[in-house]
PDB file of C-alpha atoms in Angstrom:
ATOM      1  CA  MET A1293     181.551  32.100 -35.311  1.00 60.00           C
ATOM      2  CA  ASP A1294     182.041  29.424 -32.067  1.00 89.00           C
ATOM      3  CA  LEU A1295     179.109  27.376 -32.915  1.00 90.00           C
ATOM      4  CA  PHE A1296     179.342  25.717 -28.919  1.00 90.00           C
ATOM      5  CA  ALA A1297     178.920  29.139 -28.076  1.00 93.00           C
ATOM      6  CA  GLN A1298     175.526  30.099 -30.318  1.00 93.00           C
ATOM      7  CA  ILE A1299     174.248  26.445 -28.817  1.00 93.00           C
ATOM      8  CA  GLU A1300     175.076  28.069 -24.867  1.00 94.00           C
ATOM      9  CA  LYS A1301     174.277  31.188 -25.845  1.00 94.00           C
ATOM     10  CA  ARG A1302     170.564  29.642 -26.351  1.00 95.00           C
ATOM     11  CA  SER A1303     170.850  26.506 -23.759  1.00 95.00           C
ATOM     12  CA  LYS A1304     171.633  29.406 -20.938  1.00 95.00           C
ATOM     13  CA  LEU A1305     168.155  30.594 -22.572  1.00 96.00           C
ATOM     14  CA  VAL A1306     166.493  27.520 -21.777  1.00 97.00           C
ATOM     15  CA  ASP A1307     167.752  26.398 -18.821  1.00 97.00           C
ATOM     16  CA  LYS A1308     166.350  29.943 -17.413  1.00 97.00           C
ATOM     17  CA  GLY A1309     162.660  28.464 -19.056  1.00 97.00           C
ATOM     18  CA  ILE A1310     162.932  25.759 -17.500  1.00 97.00           C
ATOM     19  CA  GLU A1311     163.119  27.355 -14.357  1.00 97.00           C
ATOM     20  CA  THR A1312     160.304  29.558 -14.692  1.00 97.00           C
ATOM     21  CA  TYR A1313     157.125  27.300 -16.815  1.00 97.00           C
ATOM     22  CA  LEU A1314     158.891  24.483 -14.651  1.00 97.00           C
ATOM     23  CA  PRO A1315     159.490  25.597 -10.497  1.00 97.00           C
ATOM     24  CA  VAL A1316     159.267  23.124  -7.420  1.00 97.00           C
ATOM     25  CA  THR A1317     156.478  23.808  -5.843  1.00 96.00           C
ATOM     26  CA  HIS A1318     153.912  20.702  -4.201  1.00 97.00           C
ATOM     27  CA  PRO A1319     154.556  18.594  -4.057  1.00 97.00           C
ATOM     28  CA  GLU A1320     158.506  19.449  -3.901  1.00 97.00           C
ATOM     29  CA  GLU A1321     159.820  15.646  -4.015  1.00 97.00           C
ATOM     30  CA  LEU A1322     157.701  15.332  -7.701  1.00 98.00           C
ATOM     31  CA  TYR A1323     159.056  18.216  -8.848  1.00 98.00           C
ATOM     32  CA  LYS A1324     162.761  17.753  -7.602  1.00 98.00           C
ATOM     33  CA  ALA A1325     162.083  14.463  -9.291  1.00 98.00           C
ATOM     34  CA  THR A1326     160.408  15.907 -12.647  1.00 98.00           C
ATOM     35  CA  ARG A1327     163.502  19.189 -12.097  1.00 98.00           C
ATOM     36  CA  TYR A1328     165.782  16.345 -11.660  1.00 97.00           C
ATOM     37  CA  LEU A1329     167.326  14.846 -15.556  1.00 96.00           C
ATOM     38  CA  PRO A1330     166.732  18.616 -17.414  1.00 96.00           C
ATOM     39  CA  ASP A1331     168.831  20.290 -14.741  1.00 95.00           C
ATOM     40  CA  ALA A1332     171.540  17.440 -15.058  1.00 92.00           C
ATOM     41  CA  GLY A1333     172.705  19.094 -18.631  1.00 84.00           C
ATOM     42  CA  GLY A1334     172.153  17.795 -21.766  1.00 86.00           C
ATOM     43  CA  LYS A1335     173.388  19.463 -25.168  1.00 87.00           C
ATOM     44  CA  ARG A1336     169.972  20.652 -25.058  1.00 94.00           C
ATOM     45  CA  LEU A1337     170.047  19.799 -29.180  1.00 93.00           C
ATOM     46  CA  ARG A1338     166.437  19.791 -30.340  1.00 96.00           C
ATOM     47  CA  PRO A1339     166.052  23.788 -28.735  1.00 97.00           C
ATOM     48  CA  ALA A1340     167.712  25.197 -30.304  1.00 96.00           C
ATOM     49  CA  VAL A1341     167.466  23.508 -33.116  1.00 97.00           C
ATOM     50  CA  LEU A1342     164.301  25.448 -33.582  1.00 98.00           C
ATOM     51  CA  MET A1343     165.633  28.603 -31.562  1.00 98.00           C
ATOM     52  CA  PHE A1344     167.824  28.807 -34.641  1.00 98.00           C
ATOM     53  CA  ALA A1345     165.117  27.931 -36.807  1.00 98.00           C
ATOM     54  CA  ALA A1346     163.147  30.430 -36.192  1.00 98.00           C
ATOM     55  CA  GLU A1347     166.450  33.129 -36.667  1.00 97.00           C
ATOM     56  CA  ALA A1348     166.498  31.863 -39.998  1.00 98.00           C
ATOM     57  CA  VAL A1349     163.853  32.721 -41.407  1.00 98.00           C
ATOM     58  CA  GLY A1350     164.202  36.489 -39.903  1.00 97.00           C
ATOM     59  CA  GLY A1351     162.063  34.785 -35.888  1.00 96.00           C
ATOM     60  CA  ASN A1352     162.850  35.569 -33.285  1.00 93.00           C
ATOM     61  CA  SER A1353     164.554  33.349 -30.560  1.00 92.00           C
ATOM     62  CA  GLU A1354     163.816  34.833 -27.227  1.00 94.00           C
ATOM     63  CA  SER A1355     160.338  35.204 -28.320  1.00 96.00           C
ATOM     64  CA  VAL A1356     159.572  30.863 -28.607  1.00 98.00           C
ATOM     65  CA  ILE A1357     161.710  30.417 -25.519  1.00 98.00           C
ATOM     66  CA  PRO A1358     158.524  28.625 -24.457  1.00 98.00           C
ATOM     67  CA  ALA A1359     157.517  26.237 -27.291  1.00 98.00           C
ATOM     68  CA  ALA A1360     162.272  24.958 -27.020  1.00 98.00           C
ATOM     69  CA  VAL A1361     160.859  24.419 -23.220  1.00 98.00           C
ATOM     70  CA  ALA A1362     158.684  22.559 -24.137  1.00 98.00           C
ATOM     71  CA  VAL A1363     160.492  20.470 -27.064  1.00 98.00           C
ATOM     72  CA  GLU A1364     162.759  20.018 -24.330  1.00 98.00           C
ATOM     73  CA  LEU A1365     160.982  18.993 -21.413  1.00 98.00           C
ATOM     74  CA  VAL A1366     159.261  16.241 -23.756  1.00 98.00           C
ATOM     75  CA  HIS A1367     162.427  15.369 -24.616  1.00 97.00           C
ATOM     76  CA  ASN A1368     163.251  14.185 -20.822  1.00 97.00           C
ATOM     77  CA  PHE A1369     160.639  12.876 -20.412  1.00 97.00           C
ATOM     78  CA  THR A1370     160.750  10.033 -23.300  1.00 96.00           C
ATOM     79  CA  LEU A1371     165.042   9.658 -21.980  1.00 96.00           C
ATOM     80  CA  ILE A1372     162.547   8.963 -17.789  1.00 96.00           C
ATOM     81  CA  HIS A1373     160.898   6.604 -19.729  1.00 94.00           C
ATOM     82  CA  ASP A1374     163.527   5.040 -21.773  1.00 92.00           C
ATOM     83  CA  ASP A1375     165.285   4.105 -18.708  1.00 94.00           C
ATOM     84  CA  ILE A1376     162.632   2.389 -17.610  1.00 95.00           C
ATOM     85  CA  MET A1377     161.783   0.140 -20.276  1.00 90.00           C
ATOM     86  CA  ASP A1378     165.826  -0.650 -21.043  1.00 82.00           C
ATOM     87  CA  SER A1379     166.359  -0.739 -17.345  1.00 87.00           C
ATOM     88  CA  ASP A1380     169.867   1.086 -18.105  1.00 84.00           C
ATOM     89  CA  ASP A1381     170.601   2.375 -14.542  1.00 89.00           C
ATOM     90  CA  ILE A1382     173.029   5.084 -15.517  1.00 86.00           C
ATOM     91  CA  ARG A1383     171.676   8.724 -17.470  1.00 91.00           C
ATOM     92  CA  ARG A1384     174.010  11.604 -18.169  1.00 87.00           C
ATOM     93  CA  GLY A1385     176.600   9.610 -16.810  1.00 82.00           C
ATOM     94  CA  MET A1386     174.748   9.783 -13.269  1.00 92.00           C
ATOM     95  CA  PRO A1387     171.860   7.170 -11.681  1.00 94.00           C
ATOM     96  CA  ALA A1388     168.495   7.270 -13.953  1.00 95.00           C
ATOM     97  CA  LEU A1389     166.045   9.191 -12.351  1.00 96.00           C
ATOM     98  CA  HIS A1390     164.395   4.850 -11.449  1.00 97.00           C
ATOM     99  CA  VAL A1391     166.863   4.725  -9.351  1.00 97.00           C
ATOM    100  CA  LYS A1392     166.936   7.041  -7.364  1.00 96.00           C
ATOM    101  CA  TRP A1393     162.689   7.048  -7.179  1.00 97.00           C
ATOM    102  CA  GLY A1394     161.568   4.179  -8.469  1.00 97.00           C
ATOM    103  CA  ASP A1395     159.515   3.088 -11.376  1.00 97.00           C
ATOM    104  CA  ALA A1396     156.359   4.554  -9.595  1.00 97.00           C
ATOM    105  CA  GLY A1397     158.397   7.866  -8.997  1.00 97.00           C
ATOM    106  CA  ALA A1398     160.531   7.843 -12.589  1.00 97.00           C
ATOM    107  CA  ILE A1399     156.206   7.756 -14.332  1.00 97.00           C
ATOM    108  CA  LEU A1400     154.891  10.711 -12.894  1.00 98.00           C
ATOM    109  CA  ALA A1401     158.179  13.006 -13.317  1.00 98.00           C
ATOM    110  CA  GLY A1402     158.553  11.683 -16.747  1.00 97.00           C
ATOM    111  CA  ASP A1403     153.902  12.594 -16.873  1.00 97.00           C
ATOM    112  CA  THR A1404     154.702  16.133 -15.375  1.00 98.00           C
ATOM    113  CA  LEU A1405     157.303  16.643 -17.390  1.00 98.00           C
ATOM    114  CA  TYR A1406     154.851  15.566 -20.682  1.00 98.00           C
ATOM    115  CA  SER A1407     151.545  17.726 -19.526  1.00 98.00           C
ATOM    116  CA  ARG A1408     153.722  20.976 -18.409  1.00 98.00           C
ATOM    117  CA  ALA A1409     155.238  20.526 -22.089  1.00 98.00           C
ATOM    118  CA  PHE A1410     151.956  21.541 -23.604  1.00 98.00           C
ATOM    119  CA  GLU A1411     151.002  23.262 -20.984  1.00 98.00           C
ATOM    120  CA  ILE A1412     153.645  26.187 -21.245  1.00 98.00           C
ATOM    121  CA  LEU A1413     153.388  25.890 -25.107  1.00 98.00           C
ATOM    122  CA  SER A1414     149.082  26.194 -25.232  1.00 97.00           C
ATOM    123  CA  GLU A1415     149.923  29.734 -23.421  1.00 96.00           C
ATOM    124  CA  MET A1416     151.813  31.253 -25.589  1.00 97.00           C
ATOM    125  CA  ASP A1417     151.214  34.692 -26.581  1.00 94.00           C
ATOM    126  CA  MET A1418     152.504  33.855 -30.417  1.00 93.00           C
ATOM    127  CA  ASP A1419     150.209  34.088 -33.935  1.00 93.00           C
ATOM    128  CA  LYS A1420     146.994  32.076 -33.202  1.00 94.00           C
ATOM    129  CA  GLU A1421     147.225  29.199 -36.310  1.00 96.00           C
ATOM    130  CA  SER A1422     151.444  28.617 -35.378  1.00 96.00           C
ATOM    131  CA  LEU A1423     150.982  27.909 -32.155  1.00 97.00           C
ATOM    132  CA  ILE A1424     147.828  26.141 -32.892  1.00 97.00           C
ATOM    133  CA  LYS A1425     150.347  24.185 -35.491  1.00 98.00           C
ATOM    134  CA  CYS A1426     153.048  23.914 -33.580  1.00 98.00           C
ATOM    135  CA  VAL A1427     150.106  21.589 -30.917  1.00 98.00           C
ATOM    136  CA  GLN A1428     149.185  19.587 -32.421  1.00 98.00           C
ATOM    137  CA  LEU A1429     152.546  18.907 -34.463  1.00 98.00           C
ATOM    138  CA  LEU A1430     153.442  18.245 -31.488  1.00 98.00           C
ATOM    139  CA  SER A1431     150.677  16.267 -30.036  1.00 98.00           C
ATOM    140  CA  ARG A1432     151.622  13.806 -33.368  1.00 98.00           C
ATOM    141  CA  THR A1433     155.083  14.089 -32.865  1.00 98.00           C
ATOM    142  CA  CYS A1434     154.687  12.228 -28.833  1.00 98.00           C
ATOM    143  CA  THR A1435     152.403   9.482 -30.418  1.00 98.00           C
ATOM    144  CA  GLU A1436     154.926   8.297 -33.480  1.00 98.00           C
ATOM    145  CA  ILE A1437     157.343   8.213 -30.566  1.00 97.00           C
ATOM    146  CA  CYS A1438     155.590   5.944 -28.631  1.00 96.00           C
ATOM    147  CA  GLU A1439     155.041   3.882 -31.842  1.00 97.00           C
ATOM    148  CA  GLY A1440     159.181   3.835 -32.448  1.00 96.00           C
ATOM    149  CA  GLN A1441     158.904   2.763 -29.094  1.00 93.00           C
ATOM    150  CA  TRP A1442     156.986  -0.097 -29.463  1.00 94.00           C
ATOM    151  CA  LEU A1443     158.692  -0.886 -32.299  1.00 94.00           C
ATOM    152  CA  ASP A1444     161.645  -0.813 -30.522  1.00 88.00           C
ATOM    153  CA  ILE A1445     160.758  -2.865 -28.401  1.00 87.00           C
ATOM    154  CA  GLU A1446     159.055  -5.599 -30.631  1.00 91.00           C
ATOM    155  CA  PHE A1447     162.294  -6.536 -33.085  1.00 89.00           C
ATOM    156  CA  GLU A1448     163.638  -7.651 -29.808  1.00 81.00           C
ATOM    157  CA  ASP A1449     161.493 -11.213 -30.376  1.00 85.00           C
ATOM    158  CA  ARG A1450     162.155 -10.433 -33.777  1.00 87.00           C
ATOM    159  CA  ASP A1451     165.725 -12.410 -35.486  1.00 85.00           C
ATOM    160  CA  ASP A1452     164.667 -10.863 -39.372  1.00 90.00           C
ATOM    161  CA  VAL A1453     163.981  -7.111 -38.800  1.00 93.00           C
ATOM    162  CA  THR A1454     164.745  -5.686 -42.362  1.00 96.00           C
ATOM    163  CA  GLU A1455     167.392  -2.414 -42.293  1.00 96.00           C
ATOM    164  CA  GLU A1456     164.012  -0.571 -43.359  1.00 97.00           C
ATOM    165  CA  GLU A1457     162.060  -1.367 -40.659  1.00 97.00           C
ATOM    166  CA  TYR A1458     164.532  -0.132 -38.577  1.00 96.00           C
ATOM    167  CA  LEU A1459     164.795   3.417 -40.280  1.00 97.00           C
ATOM    168  CA  GLU A1460     161.119   3.122 -39.550  1.00 98.00           C
ATOM    169  CA  MET A1461     161.932   3.029 -35.809  1.00 96.00           C
ATOM    170  CA  ILE A1462     164.491   5.292 -36.016  1.00 96.00           C
ATOM    171  CA  LYS A1463     162.917   8.139 -37.678  1.00 98.00           C
ATOM    172  CA  LYS A1464     160.205   7.661 -35.459  1.00 97.00           C
ATOM    173  CA  LYS A1465     161.650   7.065 -31.673  1.00 94.00           C
ATOM    174  CA  THR A1466     164.320   9.513 -32.226  1.00 92.00           C
ATOM    175  CA  SER A1467     163.829  11.882 -36.080  1.00 96.00           C
ATOM    176  CA  VAL A1468     160.542  13.502 -35.847  1.00 98.00           C
ATOM    177  CA  LEU A1469     161.296  15.349 -32.199  1.00 98.00           C
ATOM    178  CA  TYR A1470     164.594  17.551 -34.522  1.00 97.00           C
ATOM    179  CA  GLY A1471     161.444  17.549 -37.135  1.00 98.00           C
ATOM    180  CA  ALA A1472     158.475  18.914 -34.438  1.00 98.00           C
ATOM    181  CA  ALA A1473     161.951  21.120 -33.227  1.00 98.00           C
ATOM    182  CA  ALA A1474     163.476  22.935 -36.744  1.00 98.00           C
ATOM    183  CA  LYS A1475     159.652  23.648 -37.911  1.00 98.00           C
ATOM    184  CA  MET A1476     158.159  24.503 -34.851  1.00 98.00           C
ATOM    185  CA  GLY A1477     160.972  26.934 -35.176  1.00 98.00           C
ATOM    186  CA  ALA A1478     160.024  28.006 -38.467  1.00 98.00           C
ATOM    187  CA  LEU A1479     156.164  28.694 -37.785  1.00 98.00           C
ATOM    188  CA  LEU A1480     156.274  30.554 -34.938  1.00 98.00           C
ATOM    189  CA  GLY A1481     159.703  32.211 -36.744  1.00 97.00           C
ATOM    190  CA  GLY A1482     156.157  33.635 -39.731  1.00 97.00           C
ATOM    191  CA  ALA A1483     157.255  31.470 -42.167  1.00 97.00           C
ATOM    192  CA  SER A1484     155.143  29.776 -45.265  1.00 97.00           C
ATOM    193  CA  ASP A1485     154.568  25.791 -44.779  1.00 97.00           C
ATOM    194  CA  GLU A1486     156.871  25.374 -47.533  1.00 97.00           C
ATOM    195  CA  VAL A1487     159.971  26.777 -45.808  1.00 98.00           C
ATOM    196  CA  ALA A1488     158.346  25.272 -42.344  1.00 98.00           C
ATOM    197  CA  ASP A1489     157.623  21.228 -43.835  1.00 98.00           C
ATOM    198  CA  ALA A1490     161.403  21.757 -45.655  1.00 98.00           C
ATOM    199  CA  PHE A1491     162.739  22.302 -41.842  1.00 98.00           C
ATOM    200  CA  TYR A1492     160.862  19.779 -41.102  1.00 98.00           C
ATOM    201  CA  ASP A1493     162.658  17.067 -43.729  1.00 98.00           C
ATOM    202  CA  PHE A1494     166.223  18.335 -42.788  1.00 98.00           C
ATOM    203  CA  GLY A1495     164.834  17.734 -38.857  1.00 98.00           C
ATOM    204  CA  ILE A1496     163.554  13.998 -40.215  1.00 98.00           C
ATOM    205  CA  LEU A1497     167.411  13.543 -41.922  1.00 98.00           C
ATOM    206  CA  THR A1498     169.400  15.074 -39.711  1.00 97.00           C
ATOM    207  CA  GLY A1499     167.817  12.698 -36.609  1.00 95.00           C
ATOM    208  CA  VAL A1500     168.374   9.516 -38.517  1.00 97.00           C
ATOM    209  CA  SER A1501     171.393  10.610 -39.138  1.00 96.00           C
ATOM    210  CA  PHE A1502     172.341  11.354 -35.373  1.00 93.00           C
ATOM    211  CA  GLN A1503     170.213   8.140 -34.039  1.00 94.00           C
ATOM    212  CA  ILE A1504     172.855   6.003 -37.036  1.00 96.00           C
ATOM    213  CA  HIS A1505     176.475   7.117 -35.329  1.00 95.00           C
ATOM    214  CA  ASP A1506     174.179   6.986 -31.930  1.00 91.00           C
ATOM    215  CA  ASP A1507     174.525   3.387 -32.540  1.00 92.00           C
ATOM    216  CA  VAL A1508     177.987   3.905 -33.379  1.00 95.00           C
ATOM    217  CA  LEU A1509     179.526   5.666 -30.134  1.00 93.00           C
ATOM    218  CA  ASP A1510     177.115   2.708 -28.002  1.00 90.00           C
ATOM    219  CA  LEU A1511     180.114   0.513 -29.418  1.00 93.00           C
ATOM    220  CA  ILE A1512     182.989   3.124 -29.704  1.00 90.00           C
ATOM    221  CA  THR A1513     182.766   5.730 -26.987  1.00 87.00           C
ATOM    222  CA  PRO A1514     183.560   4.337 -23.528  1.00 82.00           C
ATOM    223  CA  GLU A1515     181.906   4.426 -20.460  1.00 75.00           C
ATOM    224  CA  ASP A1516     183.244   7.244 -18.813  1.00 71.00           C
ATOM    225  CA  VAL A1517     182.983   9.528 -21.990  1.00 76.00           C
ATOM    226  CA  LEU A1518     179.367   7.403 -22.683  1.00 72.00           C
ATOM    227  CA  GLY A1519     177.804   8.389 -19.510  1.00 67.00           C
ATOM    228  CA  LYS A1520     176.213   4.907 -19.518  1.00 70.00           C
ATOM    229  CA  VAL A1521     177.347   1.161 -20.126  1.00 77.00           C
ATOM    230  CA  ARG A1522     178.980   0.781 -23.253  1.00 85.00           C
ATOM    231  CA  GLY A1523     177.453  -2.245 -25.935  1.00 90.00           C
ATOM    232  CA  SER A1524     174.476  -1.629 -23.522  1.00 87.00           C
ATOM    233  CA  ASP A1525     172.261  -2.283 -27.507  1.00 87.00           C
ATOM    234  CA  LEU A1526     174.331  -5.131 -28.180  1.00 91.00           C
ATOM    235  CA  MET A1527     174.252  -7.069 -24.449  1.00 92.00           C
ATOM    236  CA  GLU A1528     170.115  -5.990 -25.180  1.00 85.00           C
ATOM    237  CA  GLY A1529     170.334  -7.659 -28.967  1.00 85.00           C
ATOM    238  CA  LYS A1530     168.560  -4.804 -29.481  1.00 86.00           C
ATOM    239  CA  LYS A1531     168.197  -4.832 -33.819  1.00 91.00           C
ATOM    240  CA  THR A1532     170.487  -1.739 -34.575  1.00 93.00           C
ATOM    241  CA  LEU A1533     171.490  -1.058 -37.873  1.00 95.00           C
ATOM    242  CA  ILE A1534     174.952  -2.611 -37.241  1.00 97.00           C
ATOM    243  CA  ALA A1535     173.519  -5.716 -36.093  1.00 94.00           C
ATOM    244  CA  ILE A1536     171.334  -5.876 -39.205  1.00 95.00           C
ATOM    245  CA  HIS A1537     173.719  -5.459 -41.324  1.00 96.00           C
ATOM    246  CA  ALA A1538     176.152  -8.680 -39.275  1.00 95.00           C
ATOM    247  CA  LEU A1539     173.950 -10.511 -38.474  1.00 91.00           C
ATOM    248  CA  ASN A1540     172.872 -10.855 -42.728  1.00 92.00           C
ATOM    249  CA  ASP A1541     175.830 -11.035 -43.563  1.00 93.00           C
ATOM    250  CA  GLY A1542     176.619 -14.059 -41.266  1.00 92.00           C
ATOM    251  CA  VAL A1543     178.818 -12.617 -38.332  1.00 93.00           C
ATOM    252  CA  GLU A1544     178.634 -14.524 -35.636  1.00 91.00           C
ATOM    253  CA  LEU A1545     178.445 -11.960 -32.275  1.00 90.00           C
ATOM    254  CA  ASP A1546     178.441 -14.491 -29.179  1.00 91.00           C
ATOM    255  CA  VAL A1547     177.430 -10.983 -26.754  1.00 93.00           C
ATOM    256  CA  PHE A1548     174.648  -9.957 -28.528  1.00 93.00           C
ATOM    257  CA  GLY A1549     171.663 -10.242 -26.346  1.00 89.00           C
ATOM    258  CA  LYS A1550     172.839 -11.932 -23.741  1.00 90.00           C
ATOM    259  CA  GLY A1551     172.384  -8.828 -21.206  1.00 88.00           C
ATOM    260  CA  SER A1552     175.462  -9.042 -20.072  1.00 89.00           C
ATOM    261  CA  ALA A1553     179.264  -9.227 -21.397  1.00 91.00           C
ATOM    262  CA  THR A1554     183.067  -8.827 -19.839  1.00 91.00           C
ATOM    263  CA  LYS A1555     184.833  -5.670 -21.414  1.00 90.00           C
ATOM    264  CA  GLU A1556     186.951  -7.312 -23.255  1.00 92.00           C
ATOM    265  CA  GLN A1557     184.600  -8.703 -24.777  1.00 94.00           C
ATOM    266  CA  ILE A1558     183.301  -6.293 -25.811  1.00 93.00           C
ATOM    267  CA  GLU A1559     185.628  -5.051 -26.905  1.00 92.00           C
ATOM    268  CA  ASN A1560     186.135  -7.851 -29.483  1.00 94.00           C
ATOM    269  CA  ALA A1561     182.930  -7.746 -30.772  1.00 95.00           C
ATOM    270  CA  VAL A1562     183.511  -4.128 -31.903  1.00 94.00           C
ATOM    271  CA  SER A1563     186.556  -6.142 -33.608  1.00 95.00           C
ATOM    272  CA  ILE A1564     184.290  -7.966 -35.474  1.00 96.00           C
ATOM    273  CA  LEU A1565     181.850  -4.876 -35.973  1.00 97.00           C
ATOM    274  CA  GLU A1566     184.631  -2.818 -37.719  1.00 96.00           C
ATOM    275  CA  GLU A1567     186.671  -6.102 -39.719  1.00 95.00           C
ATOM    276  CA  SER A1568     182.970  -7.492 -40.535  1.00 95.00           C
ATOM    277  CA  GLY A1569     182.254  -3.887 -42.035  1.00 97.00           C
ATOM    278  CA  SER A1570     179.282  -3.842 -40.617  1.00 97.00           C
ATOM    279  CA  LEU A1571     180.671  -0.463 -38.293  1.00 96.00           C
ATOM    280  CA  PRO A1572     181.896   1.520 -42.252  1.00 96.00           C
ATOM    281  CA  TYR A1573     178.339   0.621 -43.537  1.00 97.00           C
ATOM    282  CA  ALA A1574     176.722   2.138 -40.360  1.00 97.00           C
ATOM    283  CA  ARG A1575     179.097   5.000 -40.702  1.00 96.00           C
ATOM    284  CA  ASN A1576     178.925   5.181 -44.431  1.00 96.00           C
ATOM    285  CA  LEU A1577     175.388   5.436 -44.183  1.00 97.00           C
ATOM    286  CA  ALA A1578     174.331   8.009 -42.129  1.00 97.00           C
ATOM    287  CA  GLU A1579     176.757  10.488 -43.884  1.00 96.00           C
ATOM    288  CA  SER A1580     174.263  10.077 -46.993  1.00 97.00           C
ATOM    289  CA  TYR A1581     171.225  11.302 -44.509  1.00 97.00           C
ATOM    290  CA  LEU A1582     173.527  13.890 -42.874  1.00 97.00           C
ATOM    291  CA  LYS A1583     174.238  15.809 -47.096  1.00 97.00           C
ATOM    292  CA  GLU A1584     170.510  15.000 -47.598  1.00 98.00           C
ATOM    293  CA  GLY A1585     169.438  16.452 -44.680  1.00 98.00           C
ATOM    294  CA  LYS A1586     171.829  19.454 -44.866  1.00 98.00           C
ATOM    295  CA  ALA A1587     170.437  20.063 -49.320  1.00 98.00           C
ATOM    296  CA  LYS A1588     166.750  21.266 -47.439  1.00 98.00           C
ATOM    297  CA  LEU A1589     168.066  24.560 -46.507  1.00 98.00           C
ATOM    298  CA  ASP A1590     168.881  25.448 -49.583  1.00 98.00           C
ATOM    299  CA  ILE A1591     165.292  26.557 -49.732  1.00 97.00           C
ATOM    300  CA  LEU A1592     166.827  29.788 -47.526  1.00 96.00           C
ATOM    301  CA  ASP A1593     169.111  32.587 -47.956  1.00 94.00           C
ATOM    302  CA  ASP A1594     172.193  32.201 -46.915  1.00 94.00           C
ATOM    303  CA  SER A1595     172.494  33.798 -43.210  1.00 95.00           C
ATOM    304  CA  GLU A1596     174.136  33.170 -39.510  1.00 95.00           C
ATOM    305  CA  ALA A1597     171.657  31.161 -37.981  1.00 96.00           C
ATOM    306  CA  ARG A1598     171.495  28.894 -41.173  1.00 97.00           C
ATOM    307  CA  GLN A1599     174.944  28.785 -41.033  1.00 96.00           C
ATOM    308  CA  ILE A1600     174.609  27.401 -37.704  1.00 96.00           C
ATOM    309  CA  LEU A1601     172.073  25.027 -37.925  1.00 97.00           C
ATOM    310  CA  LEU A1602     174.069  23.585 -40.721  1.00 97.00           C
ATOM    311  CA  GLU A1603     176.763  23.160 -38.088  1.00 96.00           C
ATOM    312  CA  ILE A1604     174.492  21.612 -36.065  1.00 95.00           C
ATOM    313  CA  ALA A1605     173.469  19.333 -37.966  1.00 95.00           C
ATOM    314  CA  ASP A1606     177.206  18.368 -38.976  1.00 95.00           C
ATOM    315  CA  TYR A1607     177.997  18.273 -35.415  1.00 91.00           C
ATOM    316  CA  MET A1608     175.580  15.276 -35.076  1.00 88.00           C
ATOM    317  CA  LEU A1609     178.197  12.993 -37.458  1.00 89.00           C
ATOM    318  CA  SER A1610     181.227  14.891 -34.910  1.00 87.00           C
ATOM    319  CA  ARG A1611     180.273  14.031 -31.617  1.00 81.00           C
ATOM    320  CA  LYS A1612     181.993  11.599 -29.411  1.00 74.00           C
ATOM    321  CA  TYR A1613     179.458  11.594 -26.969  1.00 71.00           C
TER     322      TYR A1613
END
C-alpha cells in the first residue's frame, strides 16, 4: 500500500469537488482570489482524514466529498486570515493572497471560503441527524480556531506563557480541525457516537503532534523547501513550545521578537535550541501525542482505511515541510 498514492487518489477527488462547488463566477475577480489558495495545492490531509475515517467505519469516501471540500475550504480560509494577521508574504511558495489582492480582497476571499463551506456541507444528501451534528461540529470548530488564533496573538505580548497554555492554544488553532474532519467522516460513514468520539480524539492528539512538529520545521527546514521565511516564529516572538522551554531555562535568543534576522543569526539560534535541549524536548512531546492519538483507533477492527489513518499520523511527524 502506497500511502501517498492513496492520499493523491482522494486529493484528486477533492480537487474536482472544489471545481464543482466553488466555480469562478461573477464577480470573477473575487472568485479568482477565492480559488487562488485552494488551487495552489497543499497536502489535503484534513479532507483525506475525513474520507478515510468514513471508509474505516464502512462508509463510502466518494459520498462524503462535499464534507471533505468543506473542511478544506475552512482550512484555506484560516490560512488566508493567518497570513494577514502575521504579515506573512509567502504561502505554498507563492505570494500570499493579501499580497496579490490586498488585505480587503483577501478578507473577502477568506469569508467567501468560510460561507461556501457551510453551504456545501448543509446541502449534502445524507442522514439529516448526522449532517446536523457535522454542521454544529464544524461551526464550533471555527469558533475554537478563532479562540486559538486570539490566544496566539495575545501570547506575543506576554512573557509568562506556560506550556499548558501553549498546548491549549494549538489544540484550538490547529488540532480541532483535524478532530472535526475525523469525526465528521466517521459520523457520515455511519459510526456510533462512541466511535465518532474516538476519531475526534485521534484527530486532536495527532493534530497537536502535527503542530509541535510544524514549529520544529519552522526552524530546521530551508526556505526553498518550507515555502515561507525560515525562523519566522522566532523573529515574531511567538511563544511556541520550543521558545517557552528555552526561555524557562534561561536560554539567550538574540533574534527572538526582533522582527528580522539574517540567515546566519537564525542558524545560530537553531544551534542554541538544539544544544540546550529545547528542540529535542519538542520532538519527544510530539512523539508522545502521536502515540496516544494512534491508540484511539484501537476501537476499530483492522482495515486498510484504519491502517492508512495510522500511516497519515506517522507522516505528520516524519514530514520535512
